[in-house]
PDB file of C-alpha atoms in Angstrom:
ATOM      1  CA  ASN A   1      -4.061  11.615  -6.939  1.00 53.00           C
ATOM      2  CA  ALA A   2      -3.858   8.658  -9.567  1.00 71.00           C
ATOM      3  CA  GLY A   3      -1.774   5.646  -8.293  1.00 92.00           C
ATOM      4  CA  VAL A   4       0.098   3.245 -10.444  1.00 96.00           C
ATOM      5  CA  MET A   5      -2.048   2.357 -13.238  1.00 97.00           C
ATOM      6  CA  GLN A   6      -1.820  -0.892 -15.106  1.00 98.00           C
ATOM      7  CA  ASN A   7      -3.696  -2.249 -17.986  1.00 96.00           C
ATOM      8  CA  PRO A   8      -5.244  -4.386 -18.980  1.00 97.00           C
ATOM      9  CA  ARG A   9      -6.416  -5.802 -15.686  1.00 96.00           C
ATOM     10  CA  HIS A  10      -7.052  -9.242 -17.296  1.00 97.00           C
ATOM     11  CA  LEU A  11      -5.334 -10.552 -20.461  1.00 98.00           C
ATOM     12  CA  VAL A  12      -6.155 -13.831 -22.117  1.00 98.00           C
ATOM     13  CA  ARG A  13      -3.695 -15.105 -24.950  1.00 97.00           C
ATOM     14  CA  ARG A  14      -3.186 -18.281 -26.780  1.00 97.00           C
ATOM     15  CA  ARG A  15       0.092 -20.199 -26.848  1.00 97.00           C
ATOM     16  CA  GLY A  16       2.456 -18.618 -29.268  1.00 97.00           C
ATOM     17  CA  GLN A  17       0.853 -15.038 -29.227  1.00 98.00           C
ATOM     18  CA  GLU A  18       2.393 -11.989 -27.793  1.00 98.00           C
ATOM     19  CA  ALA A  19       1.391 -10.272 -24.474  1.00 98.00           C
ATOM     20  CA  ARG A  20       1.973  -6.658 -23.779  1.00 98.00           C
ATOM     21  CA  LEU A  21       1.360  -5.164 -20.321  1.00 98.00           C
ATOM     22  CA  ARG A  22       1.352  -1.489 -19.681  1.00 98.00           C
ATOM     23  CA  CYS A  23       2.319   0.468 -16.582  1.00 98.00           C
ATOM     24  CA  SER A  24       1.976   4.191 -15.890  1.00 97.00           C
ATOM     25  CA  PRO A  25       3.868   5.133 -12.636  1.00 96.00           C
ATOM     26  CA  MET A  26       2.408   7.479 -10.191  1.00 94.00           C
ATOM     27  CA  LYS A  27       2.812  11.210 -11.016  1.00 91.00           C
ATOM     28  CA  GLY A  28       6.286  12.275 -10.013  1.00 87.00           C
ATOM     29  CA  HIS A  29       7.770   8.792  -9.981  1.00 91.00           C
ATOM     30  CA  SER A  30      10.409   8.010 -12.491  1.00 89.00           C
ATOM     31  CA  HIS A  31      11.524   4.520 -11.439  1.00 91.00           C
ATOM     32  CA  VAL A  32       9.508   1.314 -12.368  1.00 94.00           C
ATOM     33  CA  TYR A  33       9.708  -2.204 -11.270  1.00 94.00           C
ATOM     34  CA  TRP A  34       8.043  -5.347 -12.565  1.00 96.00           C
ATOM     35  CA  TYR A  35       7.165  -8.368 -10.639  1.00 96.00           C
ATOM     36  CA  ARG A  36       5.668 -11.710 -11.384  1.00 96.00           C
ATOM     37  CA  GLN A  37       3.515 -13.556  -8.841  1.00 94.00           C
ATOM     38  CA  LEU A  38       2.261 -17.278  -9.343  1.00 89.00           C
ATOM     39  CA  PRO A  39      -0.821 -18.275  -7.364  1.00 82.00           C
ATOM     40  CA  GLU A  40      -0.032 -18.817  -3.762  1.00 77.00           C
ATOM     41  CA  GLU A  41       3.515 -17.672  -4.199  1.00 81.00           C
ATOM     42  CA  GLY A  42       5.485 -14.416  -3.409  1.00 84.00           C
ATOM     43  CA  LEU A  43       6.639 -11.653  -5.573  1.00 91.00           C
ATOM     44  CA  LYS A  44       9.583 -12.344  -7.954  1.00 90.00           C
ATOM     45  CA  PHE A  45      11.561  -9.300  -9.101  1.00 90.00           C
ATOM     46  CA  MET A  46      11.813  -9.267 -12.873  1.00 94.00           C
ATOM     47  CA  VAL A  47      13.263  -5.848 -14.054  1.00 94.00           C
ATOM     48  CA  TYR A  48      13.881  -2.268 -12.790  1.00 92.00           C
ATOM     49  CA  LEU A  49      13.766   0.762 -15.245  1.00 93.00           C
ATOM     50  CA  GLN A  50      14.024   4.388 -15.405  1.00 92.00           C
ATOM     51  CA  LYS A  51      13.043   6.562 -18.295  1.00 89.00           C
ATOM     52  CA  GLU A  52      14.856   5.061 -21.334  1.00 89.00           C
ATOM     53  CA  ASN A  53      17.293   2.935 -19.195  1.00 93.00           C
ATOM     54  CA  ILE A  54      17.121  -0.579 -17.943  1.00 94.00           C
ATOM     55  CA  ILE A  55      18.833  -0.539 -14.595  1.00 89.00           C
ATOM     56  CA  ASP A  56      18.545  -4.072 -13.425  1.00 89.00           C
ATOM     57  CA  GLU A  57      17.052  -7.002 -15.544  1.00 91.00           C
ATOM     58  CA  SER A  58      18.644  -9.787 -13.429  1.00 87.00           C
ATOM     59  CA  GLY A  59      15.107 -11.394 -12.815  1.00 89.00           C
ATOM     60  CA  MET A  60      13.955 -11.356 -16.481  1.00 93.00           C
ATOM     61  CA  PRO A  61      13.914 -14.711 -18.300  1.00 93.00           C
ATOM     62  CA  LYS A  62      16.677 -14.478 -20.983  1.00 90.00           C
ATOM     63  CA  GLU A  63      14.170 -15.309 -23.894  1.00 95.00           C
ATOM     64  CA  ARG A  64      10.899 -14.053 -24.883  1.00 97.00           C
ATOM     65  CA  PHE A  65      10.674 -11.304 -22.202  1.00 97.00           C
ATOM     66  CA  SER A  66      11.538  -7.676 -22.721  1.00 97.00           C
ATOM     67  CA  ALA A  67      10.620  -4.296 -20.968  1.00 97.00           C
ATOM     68  CA  GLU A  68      11.055  -0.818 -21.839  1.00 96.00           C
ATOM     69  CA  PHE A  69      10.246   2.639 -20.311  1.00 96.00           C
ATOM     70  CA  PRO A  70      10.229   5.171 -23.150  1.00 93.00           C
ATOM     71  CA  LYS A  71      10.828   8.791 -22.683  1.00 90.00           C
ATOM     72  CA  GLU A  72       7.014   9.313 -23.446  1.00 90.00           C
ATOM     73  CA  GLY A  73       4.312   6.826 -22.398  1.00 93.00           C
ATOM     74  CA  PRO A  74       3.885   3.964 -20.034  1.00 96.00           C
ATOM     75  CA  SER A  75       6.396   1.323 -19.366  1.00 97.00           C
ATOM     76  CA  ILE A  76       5.718  -1.889 -21.412  1.00 98.00           C
ATOM     77  CA  LEU A  77       6.514  -5.556 -20.390  1.00 98.00           C
ATOM     78  CA  ARG A  78       6.351  -7.758 -23.520  1.00 98.00           C
ATOM     79  CA  ILE A  79       6.206 -11.447 -23.608  1.00 98.00           C
ATOM     80  CA  GLN A  80       6.561 -13.047 -27.016  1.00 97.00           C
ATOM     81  CA  GLN A  81       5.429 -16.534 -27.970  1.00 97.00           C
ATOM     82  CA  VAL A  82       3.631 -16.959 -24.589  1.00 97.00           C
ATOM     83  CA  VAL A  83       3.627 -20.406 -23.145  1.00 97.00           C
ATOM     84  CA  ARG A  84       1.248 -21.927 -20.262  1.00 94.00           C
ATOM     85  CA  GLY A  85       3.866 -21.316 -17.701  1.00 94.00           C
ATOM     86  CA  ASP A  86       3.662 -17.550 -18.375  1.00 96.00           C
ATOM     87  CA  SER A  87       0.198 -17.445 -16.666  1.00 96.00           C
ATOM     88  CA  ALA A  88       0.588 -15.313 -13.579  1.00 96.00           C
ATOM     89  CA  ALA A  89      -0.143 -11.979 -12.132  1.00 97.00           C
ATOM     90  CA  TYR A  90       2.261  -9.218 -13.252  1.00 98.00           C
ATOM     91  CA  PHE A  91       2.647  -6.322 -10.927  1.00 97.00           C
ATOM     92  CA  CYS A  92       4.169  -2.990 -11.563  1.00 97.00           C
ATOM     93  CA  ALA A  93       5.541  -0.789  -8.848  1.00 95.00           C
ATOM     94  CA  SER A  94       6.841   2.828  -8.915  1.00 94.00           C
ATOM     95  CA  SER A  95       8.928   5.068  -6.480  1.00 89.00           C
ATOM     96  CA  PRO A  96      10.124   8.559  -6.738  1.00 85.00           C
ATOM     97  CA  SER A  97      13.633   7.612  -6.316  1.00 75.00           C
ATOM     98  CA  GLY A  98      15.515   4.336  -7.092  1.00 68.00           C
ATOM     99  CA  LEU A  99      16.126   1.222  -5.238  1.00 62.00           C
ATOM    100  CA  TRP A 100      19.267   2.824  -3.800  1.00 59.00           C
ATOM    101  CA  SER A 101      17.341   5.313  -1.787  1.00 61.00           C
ATOM    102  CA  ASN A 102      15.388   2.757   0.065  1.00 71.00           C
ATOM    103  CA  GLN A 103      12.026   4.195  -0.926  1.00 80.00           C
ATOM    104  CA  PRO A 104       8.823   2.187  -0.470  1.00 86.00           C
ATOM    105  CA  GLN A 105       7.177   0.918  -3.856  1.00 89.00           C
ATOM    106  CA  HIS A 106       3.733   1.753  -4.813  1.00 93.00           C
ATOM    107  CA  PHE A 107       2.051  -1.163  -6.691  1.00 96.00           C
ATOM    108  CA  GLY A 108      -0.747  -1.103  -9.343  1.00 97.00           C
ATOM    109  CA  ASP A 109      -3.548  -3.518  -9.406  1.00 96.00           C
ATOM    110  CA  GLY A 110      -1.638  -5.950 -11.529  1.00 97.00           C
ATOM    111  CA  THR A 111      -2.454  -7.704 -14.920  1.00 98.00           C
ATOM    112  CA  ARG A 112      -3.549 -11.240 -14.697  1.00 97.00           C
ATOM    113  CA  LEU A 113      -2.353 -13.073 -17.622  1.00 97.00           C
ATOM    114  CA  SER A 114      -3.938 -16.420 -18.674  1.00 97.00           C
ATOM    115  CA  ILE A 115      -2.557 -18.519 -21.316  1.00 97.00           C
ATOM    116  CA  LEU A 116      -5.005 -20.820 -23.078  1.00 94.00           C
TER     117      LEU A 116
ATOM    118  CA  GLY B   1      22.039 -16.862  -3.399  1.00 63.00           C
ATOM    119  CA  GLN B   2      20.200 -14.265  -1.316  1.00 64.00           C
ATOM    120  CA  GLN B   3      17.149 -15.707   0.321  1.00 81.00           C
ATOM    121  CA  VAL B   4      14.371 -14.024   2.439  1.00 90.00           C
ATOM    122  CA  MET B   5      12.290 -16.591   4.037  1.00 92.00           C
ATOM    123  CA  GLN B   6       9.197 -16.087   6.090  1.00 95.00           C
ATOM    124  CA  ILE B   7       7.490 -18.507   8.584  1.00 96.00           C
ATOM    125  CA  PRO B   8       4.852 -19.618   8.774  1.00 96.00           C
ATOM    126  CA  GLN B   9       3.750 -19.900   5.342  1.00 94.00           C
ATOM    127  CA  TYR B  10       0.103 -19.993   6.468  1.00 95.00           C
ATOM    128  CA  GLN B  11      -1.570 -19.161   9.723  1.00 97.00           C
ATOM    129  CA  HIS B  12      -5.048 -19.575  10.691  1.00 97.00           C
ATOM    130  CA  VAL B  13      -6.226 -17.807  13.961  1.00 97.00           C
ATOM    131  CA  GLN B  14      -9.463 -17.050  15.785  1.00 97.00           C
ATOM    132  CA  GLU B  15     -10.549 -13.452  15.718  1.00 97.00           C
ATOM    133  CA  GLY B  16      -9.152 -11.895  18.893  1.00 97.00           C
ATOM    134  CA  GLU B  17      -6.000 -14.033  18.913  1.00 98.00           C
ATOM    135  CA  ASP B  18      -2.514 -12.583  18.246  1.00 98.00           C
ATOM    136  CA  PHE B  19      -0.496 -13.345  15.202  1.00 97.00           C
ATOM    137  CA  THR B  20       3.250 -13.107  14.453  1.00 98.00           C
ATOM    138  CA  THR B  21       5.151 -13.622  11.123  1.00 98.00           C
ATOM    139  CA  TYR B  22       8.920 -13.904  11.112  1.00 98.00           C
ATOM    140  CA  CYS B  23      11.240 -12.892   8.306  1.00 97.00           C
ATOM    141  CA  ASN B  24      14.778 -14.227   8.021  1.00 96.00           C
ATOM    142  CA  SER B  25      17.460 -13.119   5.561  1.00 93.00           C
ATOM    143  CA  SER B  26      20.439 -15.082   4.603  1.00 91.00           C
ATOM    144  CA  THR B  27      22.516 -12.009   4.502  1.00 90.00           C
ATOM    145  CA  THR B  28      22.585  -8.535   6.296  1.00 92.00           C
ATOM    146  CA  LEU B  29      19.845  -6.094   5.249  1.00 91.00           C
ATOM    147  CA  SER B  30      20.279  -2.414   4.995  1.00 89.00           C
ATOM    148  CA  ASN B  31      16.509  -1.968   5.754  1.00 91.00           C
ATOM    149  CA  ILE B  32      13.308  -3.982   5.932  1.00 94.00           C
ATOM    150  CA  GLN B  33       9.942  -3.032   4.546  1.00 94.00           C
ATOM    151  CA  TRP B  34       6.678  -4.808   5.236  1.00 97.00           C
ATOM    152  CA  TYR B  35       3.793  -4.912   2.705  1.00 96.00           C
ATOM    153  CA  LYS B  36       0.186  -6.365   3.039  1.00 97.00           C
ATOM    154  CA  GLN B  37      -1.576  -7.969   0.086  1.00 96.00           C
ATOM    155  CA  ARG B  38      -5.295  -8.569   0.362  1.00 95.00           C
ATOM    156  CA  PRO B  39      -6.683 -11.601  -1.530  1.00 91.00           C
ATOM    157  CA  GLY B  40      -7.082 -10.557  -5.089  1.00 89.00           C
ATOM    158  CA  GLY B  41      -5.219  -7.262  -4.395  1.00 93.00           C
ATOM    159  CA  HIS B  42      -1.945  -5.724  -4.770  1.00 94.00           C
ATOM    160  CA  PRO B  43       0.929  -5.236  -2.106  1.00 95.00           C
ATOM    161  CA  VAL B  44       0.509  -2.114  -0.056  1.00 96.00           C
ATOM    162  CA  PHE B  45       3.371  -0.612   1.840  1.00 94.00           C
ATOM    163  CA  LEU B  46       3.083  -0.601   5.657  1.00 96.00           C
ATOM    164  CA  ILE B  47       6.315   0.476   7.127  1.00 95.00           C
ATOM    165  CA  GLN B  48      10.122   0.550   6.820  1.00 94.00           C
ATOM    166  CA  LEU B  49      12.579  -0.118   9.495  1.00 95.00           C
ATOM    167  CA  VAL B  50      16.192   1.037   9.095  1.00 92.00           C
ATOM    168  CA  LYS B  51      18.145   0.843  12.442  1.00 94.00           C
ATOM    169  CA  SER B  52      19.448  -2.235  14.149  1.00 96.00           C
ATOM    170  CA  GLY B  53      16.962  -3.185  16.876  1.00 97.00           C
ATOM    171  CA  GLU B  54      14.392  -0.831  15.710  1.00 97.00           C
ATOM    172  CA  VAL B  55      10.672  -1.332  16.853  1.00 98.00           C
ATOM    173  CA  LYS B  56       7.811   0.620  15.422  1.00 97.00           C
ATOM    174  CA  LYS B  57       3.975   0.369  16.080  1.00 97.00           C
ATOM    175  CA  GLN B  58       0.969   1.066  14.055  1.00 96.00           C
ATOM    176  CA  LYS B  59      -2.216   0.670  16.288  1.00 96.00           C
ATOM    177  CA  ARG B  60      -2.307  -3.137  16.809  1.00 97.00           C
ATOM    178  CA  LEU B  61       0.734  -3.797  14.675  1.00 98.00           C
ATOM    179  CA  THR B  62       4.228  -4.100  16.022  1.00 98.00           C
ATOM    180  CA  PHE B  63       7.332  -4.328  13.786  1.00 98.00           C
ATOM    181  CA  GLN B  64      10.836  -5.221  14.956  1.00 98.00           C
ATOM    182  CA  PHE B  65      14.130  -5.329  13.087  1.00 97.00           C
ATOM    183  CA  GLY B  66      16.743  -7.530  14.547  1.00 96.00           C
ATOM    184  CA  GLU B  67      19.967  -6.410  16.146  1.00 95.00           C
ATOM    185  CA  ALA B  68      22.001  -8.280  13.392  1.00 95.00           C
ATOM    186  CA  LYS B  69      19.757  -6.720  10.795  1.00 94.00           C
ATOM    187  CA  LYS B  70      19.038 -10.176   9.278  1.00 94.00           C
ATOM    188  CA  ASN B  71      15.562 -10.776  10.679  1.00 96.00           C
ATOM    189  CA  SER B  72      12.462  -9.044  11.409  1.00 97.00           C
ATOM    190  CA  SER B  73       8.946  -9.753  12.707  1.00 98.00           C
ATOM    191  CA  LEU B  74       5.489  -8.355  12.475  1.00 98.00           C
ATOM    192  CA  HIS B  75       3.117  -8.962  15.370  1.00 98.00           C
ATOM    193  CA  ILE B  76      -0.560  -8.290  15.272  1.00 98.00           C
ATOM    194  CA  THR B  77      -2.439  -8.044  18.600  1.00 98.00           C
ATOM    195  CA  ALA B  78      -6.165  -9.114  18.835  1.00 98.00           C
ATOM    196  CA  THR B  79      -6.652  -9.860  15.169  1.00 98.00           C
ATOM    197  CA  GLN B  80      -9.700  -8.707  13.157  1.00 97.00           C
ATOM    198  CA  THR B  81     -11.165  -9.998  10.069  1.00 96.00           C
ATOM    199  CA  THR B  82      -9.939  -7.000   8.214  1.00 96.00           C
ATOM    200  CA  ASP B  83      -6.250  -8.306   8.979  1.00 97.00           C
ATOM    201  CA  VAL B  84      -6.807 -11.055   6.601  1.00 97.00           C
ATOM    202  CA  GLY B  85      -4.247 -11.088   3.677  1.00 96.00           C
ATOM    203  CA  THR B  86      -0.634 -11.932   2.923  1.00 96.00           C
ATOM    204  CA  TYR B  87       2.123 -10.180   4.720  1.00 97.00           C
ATOM    205  CA  PHE B  88       5.409  -9.825   2.984  1.00 96.00           C
ATOM    206  CA  CYS B  89       8.671  -8.488   4.308  1.00 96.00           C
ATOM    207  CA  ALA B  90      11.150  -7.031   1.779  1.00 93.00           C
ATOM    208  CA  GLY B  91      14.627  -5.549   2.051  1.00 88.00           C
ATOM    209  CA  TYR B  92      17.798  -4.287   0.469  1.00 82.00           C
ATOM    210  CA  ASN B  93      20.916  -6.212   0.976  1.00 78.00           C
ATOM    211  CA  THR B  94      24.125  -4.540   1.293  1.00 75.00           C
ATOM    212  CA  GLY B  95      24.741  -4.976  -2.640  1.00 73.00           C
ATOM    213  CA  ASN B  96      21.673  -2.699  -3.055  1.00 72.00           C
ATOM    214  CA  GLN B  97      19.552  -5.619  -4.332  1.00 76.00           C
ATOM    215  CA  PHE B  98      15.852  -5.779  -3.345  1.00 80.00           C
ATOM    216  CA  TYR B  99      14.153  -8.952  -2.373  1.00 86.00           C
ATOM    217  CA  PHE B 100      10.718  -9.778  -1.195  1.00 90.00           C
ATOM    218  CA  GLY B 101      10.190 -12.552   1.416  1.00 92.00           C
ATOM    219  CA  THR B 102       8.133 -15.753   0.843  1.00 91.00           C
ATOM    220  CA  GLY B 103       5.007 -14.187   2.518  1.00 94.00           C
ATOM    221  CA  THR B 104       2.756 -15.332   5.392  1.00 96.00           C
ATOM    222  CA  SER B 105      -0.869 -15.888   4.552  1.00 96.00           C
ATOM    223  CA  LEU B 106      -3.158 -15.059   7.490  1.00 97.00           C
ATOM    224  CA  THR B 107      -6.689 -16.162   7.826  1.00 97.00           C
ATOM    225  CA  VAL B 108      -8.864 -14.867  10.655  1.00 97.00           C
ATOM    226  CA  ILE B 109     -11.812 -17.033  11.663  1.00 96.00           C
ATOM    227  CA  PRO B 110     -14.679 -14.912  12.903  1.00 93.00           C
TER     228      PRO B 110
END
């Protein structure tokens, strides 16, 4: 009964590099959500995806950030040209149905991104 | 814009004391969910409330959804050290947008 799998658990990048965060949803879940959490703060919604579709990206910064959930393989959150302010924990969650069905979300362990 | 605020932001209690966190939304919510995040961990779903005025219990935890569906509370009776963590409310507004609250961090002093 694998839960939501995120990798890597920890990622260190230098300013200007690219960061790729991966998320495999729970078996049977086709809806994926990405959140960012700064230390001592709450979860900020970034993006909601279904297979091959971005449903809601209202929380994504307009530049440098992108997300995808291909037909095969994990969902990817990509941050280009990282800056110090991108340091945070990035959580992925999945649900069997979308937001509109009011399903609880199951979270992965997160990726802690540190920018040097 | 939509805001979901929780108070208090931090709470320290002696083991055995009760604890309550309050969740207040600026707009009506179609439902409310509660999550717990242990230090260094990830949020874990606790419960969902849907009906106006609904009350649910899980052992020492009591959850309430306000009559106007704009606020909620989580009450823990006789806290234990295992209750340590941050408690988040989260909910869908009538526009089907999902928001997490600001969280309440609970410390239990043995």
